PDB file of C-alpha atoms in Angstrom:
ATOM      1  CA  UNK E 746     -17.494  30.893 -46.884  1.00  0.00           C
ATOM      2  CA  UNK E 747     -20.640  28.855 -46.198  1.00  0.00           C
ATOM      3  CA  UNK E 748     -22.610  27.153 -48.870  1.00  0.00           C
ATOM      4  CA  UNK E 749     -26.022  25.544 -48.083  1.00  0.00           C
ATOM      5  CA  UNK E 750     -26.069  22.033 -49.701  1.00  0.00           C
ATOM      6  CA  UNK E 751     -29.143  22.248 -52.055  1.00  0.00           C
ATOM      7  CA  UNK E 752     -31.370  18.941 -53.878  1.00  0.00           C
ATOM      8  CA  UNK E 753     -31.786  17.928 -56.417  1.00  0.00           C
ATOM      9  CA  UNK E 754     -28.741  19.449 -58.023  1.00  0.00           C
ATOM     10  CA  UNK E 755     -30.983  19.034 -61.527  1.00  0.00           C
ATOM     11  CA  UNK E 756     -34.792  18.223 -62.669  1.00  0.00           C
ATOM     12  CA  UNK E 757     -36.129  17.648 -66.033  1.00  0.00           C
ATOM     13  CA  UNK E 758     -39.773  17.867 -65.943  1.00  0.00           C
ATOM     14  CA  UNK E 759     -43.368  17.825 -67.734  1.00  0.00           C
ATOM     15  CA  UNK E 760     -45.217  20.997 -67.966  1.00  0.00           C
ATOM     16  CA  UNK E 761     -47.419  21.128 -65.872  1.00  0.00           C
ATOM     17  CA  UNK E 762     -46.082  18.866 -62.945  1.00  0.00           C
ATOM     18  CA  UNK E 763     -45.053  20.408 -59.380  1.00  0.00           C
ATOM     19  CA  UNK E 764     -41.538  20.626 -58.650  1.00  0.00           C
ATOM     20  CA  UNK E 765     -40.053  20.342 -55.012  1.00  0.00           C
ATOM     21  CA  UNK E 766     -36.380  21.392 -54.122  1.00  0.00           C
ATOM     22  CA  UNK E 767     -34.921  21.509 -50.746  1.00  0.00           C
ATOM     23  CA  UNK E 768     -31.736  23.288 -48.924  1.00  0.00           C
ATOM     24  CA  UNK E 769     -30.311  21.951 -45.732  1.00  0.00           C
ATOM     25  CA  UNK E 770     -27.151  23.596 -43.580  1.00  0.00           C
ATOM     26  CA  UNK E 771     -25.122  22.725 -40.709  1.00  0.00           C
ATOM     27  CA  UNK E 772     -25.599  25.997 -39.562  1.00  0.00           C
ATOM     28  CA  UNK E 773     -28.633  28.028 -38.073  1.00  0.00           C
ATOM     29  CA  UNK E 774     -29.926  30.995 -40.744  1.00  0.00           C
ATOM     30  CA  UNK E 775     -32.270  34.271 -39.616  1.00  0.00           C
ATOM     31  CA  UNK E 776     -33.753  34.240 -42.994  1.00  0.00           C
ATOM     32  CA  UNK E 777     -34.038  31.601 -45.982  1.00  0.00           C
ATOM     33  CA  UNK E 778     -34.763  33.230 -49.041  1.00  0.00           C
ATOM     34  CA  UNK E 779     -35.381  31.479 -52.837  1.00  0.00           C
ATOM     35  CA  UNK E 780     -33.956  33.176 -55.830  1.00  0.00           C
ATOM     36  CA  UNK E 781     -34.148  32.468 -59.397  1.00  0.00           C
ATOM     37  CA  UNK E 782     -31.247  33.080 -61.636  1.00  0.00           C
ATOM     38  CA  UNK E 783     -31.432  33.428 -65.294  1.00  0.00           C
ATOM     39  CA  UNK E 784     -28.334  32.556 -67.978  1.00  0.00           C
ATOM     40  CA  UNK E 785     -25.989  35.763 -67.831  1.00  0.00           C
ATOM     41  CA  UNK E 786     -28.189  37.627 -65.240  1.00  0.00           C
ATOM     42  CA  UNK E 787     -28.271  38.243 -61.145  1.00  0.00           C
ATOM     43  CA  UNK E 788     -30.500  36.302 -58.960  1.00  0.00           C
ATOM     44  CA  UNK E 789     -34.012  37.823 -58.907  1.00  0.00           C
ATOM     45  CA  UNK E 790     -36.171  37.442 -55.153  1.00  0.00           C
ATOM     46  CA  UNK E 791     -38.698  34.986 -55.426  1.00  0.00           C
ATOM     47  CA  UNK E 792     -39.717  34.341 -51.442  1.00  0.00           C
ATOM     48  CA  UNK E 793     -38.147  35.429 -48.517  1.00  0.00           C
ATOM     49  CA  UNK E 794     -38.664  33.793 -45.220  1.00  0.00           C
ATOM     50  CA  UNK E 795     -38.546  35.524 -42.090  1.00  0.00           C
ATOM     51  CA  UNK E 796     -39.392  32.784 -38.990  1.00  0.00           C
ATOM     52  CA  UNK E 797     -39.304  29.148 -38.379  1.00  0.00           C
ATOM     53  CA  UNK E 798     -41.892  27.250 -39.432  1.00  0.00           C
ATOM     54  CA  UNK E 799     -43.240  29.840 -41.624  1.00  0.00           C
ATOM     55  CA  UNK E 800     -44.848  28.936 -44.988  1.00  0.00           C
ATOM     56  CA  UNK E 801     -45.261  31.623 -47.349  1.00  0.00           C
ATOM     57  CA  UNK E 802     -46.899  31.669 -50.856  1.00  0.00           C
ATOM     58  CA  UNK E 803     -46.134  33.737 -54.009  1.00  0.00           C
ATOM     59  CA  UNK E 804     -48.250  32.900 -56.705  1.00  0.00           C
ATOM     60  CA  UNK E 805     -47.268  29.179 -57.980  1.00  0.00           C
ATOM     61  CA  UNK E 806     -44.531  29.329 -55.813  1.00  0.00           C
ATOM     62  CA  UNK E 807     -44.442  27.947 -52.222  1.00  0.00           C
ATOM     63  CA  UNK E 808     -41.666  28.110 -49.803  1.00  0.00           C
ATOM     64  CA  UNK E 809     -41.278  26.742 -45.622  1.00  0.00           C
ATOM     65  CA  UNK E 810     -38.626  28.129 -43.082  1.00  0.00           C
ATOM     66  CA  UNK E 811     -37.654  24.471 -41.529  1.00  0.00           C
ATOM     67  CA  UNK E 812     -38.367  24.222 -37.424  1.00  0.00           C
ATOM     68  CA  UNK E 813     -34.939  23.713 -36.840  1.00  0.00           C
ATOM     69  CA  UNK E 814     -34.171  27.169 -38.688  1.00  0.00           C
ATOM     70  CA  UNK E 815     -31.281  24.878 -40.871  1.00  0.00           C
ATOM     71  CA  UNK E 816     -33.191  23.862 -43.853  1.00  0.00           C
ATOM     72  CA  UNK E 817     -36.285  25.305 -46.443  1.00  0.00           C
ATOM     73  CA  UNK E 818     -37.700  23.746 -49.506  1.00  0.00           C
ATOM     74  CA  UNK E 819     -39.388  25.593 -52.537  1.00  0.00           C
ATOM     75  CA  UNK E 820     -42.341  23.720 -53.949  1.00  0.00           C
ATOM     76  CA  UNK E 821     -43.469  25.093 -57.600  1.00  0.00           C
ATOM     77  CA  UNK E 822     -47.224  23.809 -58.449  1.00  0.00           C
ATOM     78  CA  UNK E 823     -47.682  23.318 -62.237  1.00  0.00           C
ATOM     79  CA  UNK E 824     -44.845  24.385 -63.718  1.00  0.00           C
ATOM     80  CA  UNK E 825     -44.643  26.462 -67.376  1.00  0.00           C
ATOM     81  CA  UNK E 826     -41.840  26.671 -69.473  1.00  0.00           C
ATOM     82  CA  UNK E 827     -40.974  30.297 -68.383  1.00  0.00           C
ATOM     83  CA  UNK E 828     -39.757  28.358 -64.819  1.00  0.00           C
ATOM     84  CA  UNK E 829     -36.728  27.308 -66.474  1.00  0.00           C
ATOM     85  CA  UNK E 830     -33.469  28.828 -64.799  1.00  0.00           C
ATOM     86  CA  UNK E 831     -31.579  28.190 -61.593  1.00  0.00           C
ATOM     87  CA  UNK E 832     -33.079  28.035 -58.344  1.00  0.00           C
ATOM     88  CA  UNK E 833     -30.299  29.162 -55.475  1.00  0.00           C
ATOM     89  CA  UNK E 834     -31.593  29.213 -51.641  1.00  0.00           C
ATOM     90  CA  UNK E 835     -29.779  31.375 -49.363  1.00  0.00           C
ATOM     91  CA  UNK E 836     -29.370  31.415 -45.858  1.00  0.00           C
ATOM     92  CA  UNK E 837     -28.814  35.034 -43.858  1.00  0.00           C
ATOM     93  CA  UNK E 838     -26.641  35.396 -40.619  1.00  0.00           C
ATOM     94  CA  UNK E 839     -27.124  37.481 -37.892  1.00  0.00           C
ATOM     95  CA  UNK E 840     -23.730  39.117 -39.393  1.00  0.00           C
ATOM     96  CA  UNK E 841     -26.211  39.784 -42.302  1.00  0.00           C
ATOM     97  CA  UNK E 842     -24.234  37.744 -45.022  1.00  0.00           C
ATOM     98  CA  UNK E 843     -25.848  35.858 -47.018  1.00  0.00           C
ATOM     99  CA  UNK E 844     -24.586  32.367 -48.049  1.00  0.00           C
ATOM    100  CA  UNK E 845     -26.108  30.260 -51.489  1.00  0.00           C
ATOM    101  CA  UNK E 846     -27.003  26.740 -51.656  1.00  0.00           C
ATOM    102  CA  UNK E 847     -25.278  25.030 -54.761  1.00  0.00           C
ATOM    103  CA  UNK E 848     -28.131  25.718 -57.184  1.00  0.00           C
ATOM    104  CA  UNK E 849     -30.871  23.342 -58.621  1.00  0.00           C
ATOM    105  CA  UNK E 850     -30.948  23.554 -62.415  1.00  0.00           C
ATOM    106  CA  UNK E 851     -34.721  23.221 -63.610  1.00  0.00           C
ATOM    107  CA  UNK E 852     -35.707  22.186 -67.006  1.00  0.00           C
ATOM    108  CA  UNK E 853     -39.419  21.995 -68.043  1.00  0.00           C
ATOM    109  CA  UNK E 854     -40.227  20.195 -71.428  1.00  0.00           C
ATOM    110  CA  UNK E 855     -43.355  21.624 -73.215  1.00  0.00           C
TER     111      UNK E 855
ATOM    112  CA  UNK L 212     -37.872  50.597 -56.022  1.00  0.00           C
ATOM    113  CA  UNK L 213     -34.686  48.733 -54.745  1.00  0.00           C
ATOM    114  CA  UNK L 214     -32.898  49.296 -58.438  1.00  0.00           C
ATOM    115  CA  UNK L 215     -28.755  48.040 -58.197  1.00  0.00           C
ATOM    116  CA  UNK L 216     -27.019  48.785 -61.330  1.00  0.00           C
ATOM    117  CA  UNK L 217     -23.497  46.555 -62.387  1.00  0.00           C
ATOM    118  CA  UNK L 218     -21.358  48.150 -64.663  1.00  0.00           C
ATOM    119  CA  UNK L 219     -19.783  46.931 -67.087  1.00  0.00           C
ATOM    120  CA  UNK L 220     -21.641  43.913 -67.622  1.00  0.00           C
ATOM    121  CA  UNK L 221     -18.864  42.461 -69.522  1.00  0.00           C
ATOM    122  CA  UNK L 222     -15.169  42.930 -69.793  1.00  0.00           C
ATOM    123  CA  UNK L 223     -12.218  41.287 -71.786  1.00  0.00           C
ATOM    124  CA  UNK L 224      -9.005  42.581 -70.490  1.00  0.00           C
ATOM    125  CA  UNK L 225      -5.087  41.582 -70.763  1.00  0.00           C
ATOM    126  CA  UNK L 226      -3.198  39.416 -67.901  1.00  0.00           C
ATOM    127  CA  UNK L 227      -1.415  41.460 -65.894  1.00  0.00           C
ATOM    128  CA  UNK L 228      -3.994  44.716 -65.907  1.00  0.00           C
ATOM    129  CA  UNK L 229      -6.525  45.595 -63.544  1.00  0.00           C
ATOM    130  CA  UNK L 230     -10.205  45.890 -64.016  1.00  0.00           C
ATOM    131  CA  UNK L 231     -12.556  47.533 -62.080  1.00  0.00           C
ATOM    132  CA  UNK L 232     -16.680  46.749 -61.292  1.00  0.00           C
ATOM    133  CA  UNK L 233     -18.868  49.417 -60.290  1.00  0.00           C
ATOM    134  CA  UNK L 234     -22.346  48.688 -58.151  1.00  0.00           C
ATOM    135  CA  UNK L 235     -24.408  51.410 -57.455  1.00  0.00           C
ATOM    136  CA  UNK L 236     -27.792  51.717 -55.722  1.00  0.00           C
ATOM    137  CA  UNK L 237     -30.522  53.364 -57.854  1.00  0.00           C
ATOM    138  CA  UNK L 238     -33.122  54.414 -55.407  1.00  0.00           C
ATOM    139  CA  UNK L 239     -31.516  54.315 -52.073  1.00  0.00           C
ATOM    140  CA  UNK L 240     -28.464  53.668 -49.977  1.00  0.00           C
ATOM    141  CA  UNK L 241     -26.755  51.038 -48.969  1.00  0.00           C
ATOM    142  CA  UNK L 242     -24.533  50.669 -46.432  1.00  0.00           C
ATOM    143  CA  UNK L 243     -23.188  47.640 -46.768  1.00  0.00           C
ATOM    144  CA  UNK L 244     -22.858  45.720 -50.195  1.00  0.00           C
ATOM    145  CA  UNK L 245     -21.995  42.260 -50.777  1.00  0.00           C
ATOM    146  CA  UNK L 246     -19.219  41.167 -54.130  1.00  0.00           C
ATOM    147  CA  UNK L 247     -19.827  37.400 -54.933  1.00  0.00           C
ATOM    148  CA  UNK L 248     -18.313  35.185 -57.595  1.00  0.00           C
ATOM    149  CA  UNK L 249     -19.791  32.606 -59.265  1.00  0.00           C
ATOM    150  CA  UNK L 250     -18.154  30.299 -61.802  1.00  0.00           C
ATOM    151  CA  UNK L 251     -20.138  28.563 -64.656  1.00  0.00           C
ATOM    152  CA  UNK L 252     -22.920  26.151 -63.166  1.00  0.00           C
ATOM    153  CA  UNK L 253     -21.935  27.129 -59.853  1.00  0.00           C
ATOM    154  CA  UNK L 254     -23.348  28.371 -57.250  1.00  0.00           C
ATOM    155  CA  UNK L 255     -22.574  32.074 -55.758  1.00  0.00           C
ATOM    156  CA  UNK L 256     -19.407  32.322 -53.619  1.00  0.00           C
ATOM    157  CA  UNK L 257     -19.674  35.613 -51.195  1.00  0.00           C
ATOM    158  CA  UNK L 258     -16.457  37.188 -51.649  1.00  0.00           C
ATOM    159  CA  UNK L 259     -16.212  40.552 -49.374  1.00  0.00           C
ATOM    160  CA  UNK L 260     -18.601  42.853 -47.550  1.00  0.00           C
ATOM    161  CA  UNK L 261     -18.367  46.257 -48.216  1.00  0.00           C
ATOM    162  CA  UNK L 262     -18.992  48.669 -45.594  1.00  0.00           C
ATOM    163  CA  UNK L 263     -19.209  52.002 -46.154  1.00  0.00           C
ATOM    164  CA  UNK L 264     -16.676  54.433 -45.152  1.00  0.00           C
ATOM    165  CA  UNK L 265     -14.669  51.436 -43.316  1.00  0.00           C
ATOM    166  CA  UNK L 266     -12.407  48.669 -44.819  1.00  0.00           C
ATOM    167  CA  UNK L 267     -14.095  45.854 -46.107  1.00  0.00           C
ATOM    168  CA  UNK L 268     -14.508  41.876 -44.909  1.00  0.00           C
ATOM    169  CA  UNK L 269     -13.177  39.217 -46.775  1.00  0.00           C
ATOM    170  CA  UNK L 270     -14.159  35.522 -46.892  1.00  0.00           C
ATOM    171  CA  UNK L 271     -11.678  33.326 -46.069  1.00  0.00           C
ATOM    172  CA  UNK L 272      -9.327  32.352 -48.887  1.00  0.00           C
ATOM    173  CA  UNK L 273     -10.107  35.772 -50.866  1.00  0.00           C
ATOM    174  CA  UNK L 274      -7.122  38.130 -51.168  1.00  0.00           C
ATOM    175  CA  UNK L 275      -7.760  41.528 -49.956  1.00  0.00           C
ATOM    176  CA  UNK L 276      -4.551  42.641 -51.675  1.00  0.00           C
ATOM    177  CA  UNK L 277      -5.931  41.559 -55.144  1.00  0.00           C
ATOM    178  CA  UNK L 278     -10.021  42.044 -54.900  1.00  0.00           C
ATOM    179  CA  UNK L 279      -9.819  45.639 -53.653  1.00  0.00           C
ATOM    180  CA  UNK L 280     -13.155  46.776 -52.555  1.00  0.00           C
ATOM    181  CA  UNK L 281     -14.028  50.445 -52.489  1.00  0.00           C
ATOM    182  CA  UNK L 282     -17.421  51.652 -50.745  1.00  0.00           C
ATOM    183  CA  UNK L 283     -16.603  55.554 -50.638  1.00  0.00           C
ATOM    184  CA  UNK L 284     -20.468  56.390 -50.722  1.00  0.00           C
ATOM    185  CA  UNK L 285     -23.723  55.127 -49.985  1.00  0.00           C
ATOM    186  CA  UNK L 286     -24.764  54.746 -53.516  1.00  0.00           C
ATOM    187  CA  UNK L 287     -21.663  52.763 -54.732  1.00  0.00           C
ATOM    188  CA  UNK L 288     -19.013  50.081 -53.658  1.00  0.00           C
ATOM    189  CA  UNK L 289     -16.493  48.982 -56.266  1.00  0.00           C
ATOM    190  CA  UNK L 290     -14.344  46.002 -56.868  1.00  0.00           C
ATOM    191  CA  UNK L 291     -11.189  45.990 -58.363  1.00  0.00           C
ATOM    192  CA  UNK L 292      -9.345  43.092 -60.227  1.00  0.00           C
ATOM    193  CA  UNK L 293      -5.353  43.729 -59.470  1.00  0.00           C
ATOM    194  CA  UNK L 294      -2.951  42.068 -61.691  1.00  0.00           C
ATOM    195  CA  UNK L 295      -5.463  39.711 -63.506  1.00  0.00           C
ATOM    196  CA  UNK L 296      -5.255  36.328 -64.401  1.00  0.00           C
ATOM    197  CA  UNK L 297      -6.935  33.943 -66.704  1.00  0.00           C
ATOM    198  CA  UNK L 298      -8.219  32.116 -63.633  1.00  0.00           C
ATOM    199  CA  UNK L 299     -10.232  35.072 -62.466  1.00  0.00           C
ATOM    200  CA  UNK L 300     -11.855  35.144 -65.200  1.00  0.00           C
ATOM    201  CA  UNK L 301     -15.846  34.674 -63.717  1.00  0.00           C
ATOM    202  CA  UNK L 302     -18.717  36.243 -63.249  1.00  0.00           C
ATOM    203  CA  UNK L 303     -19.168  39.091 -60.291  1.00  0.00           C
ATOM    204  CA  UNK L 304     -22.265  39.825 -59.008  1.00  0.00           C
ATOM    205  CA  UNK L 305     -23.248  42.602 -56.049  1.00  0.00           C
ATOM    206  CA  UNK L 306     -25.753  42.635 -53.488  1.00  0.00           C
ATOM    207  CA  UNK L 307     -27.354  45.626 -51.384  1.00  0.00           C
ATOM    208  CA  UNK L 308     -30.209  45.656 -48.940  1.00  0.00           C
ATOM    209  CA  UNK L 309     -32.569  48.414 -49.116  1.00  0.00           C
ATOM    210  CA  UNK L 310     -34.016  48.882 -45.743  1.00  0.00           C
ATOM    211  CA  UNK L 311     -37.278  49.604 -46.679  1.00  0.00           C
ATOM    212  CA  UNK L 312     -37.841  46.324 -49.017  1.00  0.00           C
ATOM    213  CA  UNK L 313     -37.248  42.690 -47.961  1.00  0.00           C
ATOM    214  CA  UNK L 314     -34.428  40.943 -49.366  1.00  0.00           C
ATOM    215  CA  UNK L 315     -31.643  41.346 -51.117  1.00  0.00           C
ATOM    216  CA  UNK L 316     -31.609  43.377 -54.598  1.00  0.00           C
ATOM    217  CA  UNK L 317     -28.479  41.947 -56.890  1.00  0.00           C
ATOM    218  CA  UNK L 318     -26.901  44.119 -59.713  1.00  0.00           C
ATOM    219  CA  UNK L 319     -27.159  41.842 -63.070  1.00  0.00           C
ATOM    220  CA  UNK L 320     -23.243  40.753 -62.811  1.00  0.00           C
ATOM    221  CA  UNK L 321     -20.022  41.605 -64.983  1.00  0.00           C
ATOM    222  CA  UNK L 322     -18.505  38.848 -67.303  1.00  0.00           C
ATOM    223  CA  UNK L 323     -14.848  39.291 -66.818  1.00  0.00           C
ATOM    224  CA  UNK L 324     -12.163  37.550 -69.606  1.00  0.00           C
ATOM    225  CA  UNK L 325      -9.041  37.708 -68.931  1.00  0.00           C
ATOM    226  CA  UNK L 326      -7.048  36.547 -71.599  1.00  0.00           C
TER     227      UNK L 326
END
């Protein structure tokens, strides 16, 4: 299957700093959405993202549908210890599969 | 709403038997279903779609023959380990779209050991 390439594959941050991760394809997507996934657990929603160019908010959390409808980032503003997990982006077809980018592993020291 | 249940969320079995996942939606139905795998810090790999009442799709390189998928109702879609191996050992998550909320809802996975 497809898999979105995703950046930066890791981050170790402050608490309190922003955090920006981004997910590019070669192929076109109908819908980006941003999950987090904890140790042991399924990915939980965090955005979804329904048309290019959008920019929707949830809280902290902050995520764009690229023009071009092949990439999205995820911006986090201040980040608490709680962020901690794996963020996966996920691209939707018009087949309605959904394909994950490789994961960003985020690690916020208190 | 949008509740997907996993069961079992882990499982140690044999090489050689078969094992089988069960995802069920909660609070409504889903037509289609999605199995992925995902190995340890790795990303999710869609396996199969699971349609209801019809066969399912498979991603290229799965084997139909030993990840049978079984979506007999709208509420539930199982997956099947044939013939296990210590190499399948992984973690399975499913996937279902409730119409009525956005996204995706994913059951909490099954930790499978073959051994």
């Amino acid at each position: 299957g497809q898999q979105l390439n995703q950046s930066p594959q890791s981050m170790f941050i402050q608490e309190g700093e922003d955090v920006s991760m981004n997910c590019t394809s070669s192929s076109i997507f109908n819908t980006w959405l941003w999950y987090k996934q904890d140790p042991g657990e399924g990915p939980v929603l965090l955005i979804a993202l329904y048309k290019a160019g959008e920019l929707t908010s949830n809280g902290r959390l902050t995520a764009q549908f690229g023009i071009t409808r092949k990439d999205s980032f995820l911006n986090i503003s201040a980040s608490i210890p709680s962020d901690v997990g794996i963020y996966f982006c996920a691209g939707q077809t018009t087949g309605n599969q959904f394909y994950f980018g490789t994961g960003t592993s985020l690690t916020v020291i208190p | 709403g949008a509740v997907v249940s996993q069961h079992p969320s882990r499982v140690i079995c044999k090489s050689g038997t078969s094992v089988k996942i069960e995802c069920r939606s909660l609070d409504f139905q889903a037509t289609t279903m999605f199995w992925y795998r995902q190995f340890p810090k790795q990303s999710l790999m869609l396996m199969a779609t699971s349609n209801e009442g019809s066969k399912a799709t498979y991603e290229q390189g799965v084997e139909k023959d030993k990840f049978l998928i079984n979506h007999a109702s709208l509420t539930l879609s199982t997956l099947t380990v044939t013939s296990a191996h210590p190499e399948d050992s992984s973690f399975y998550i499913c996937s279902a779209n409730n119409p009525g909320y956005y996204g995706y809802t994913f059951g909490s996975g099954t930790r499978l050991t073959v051994v």
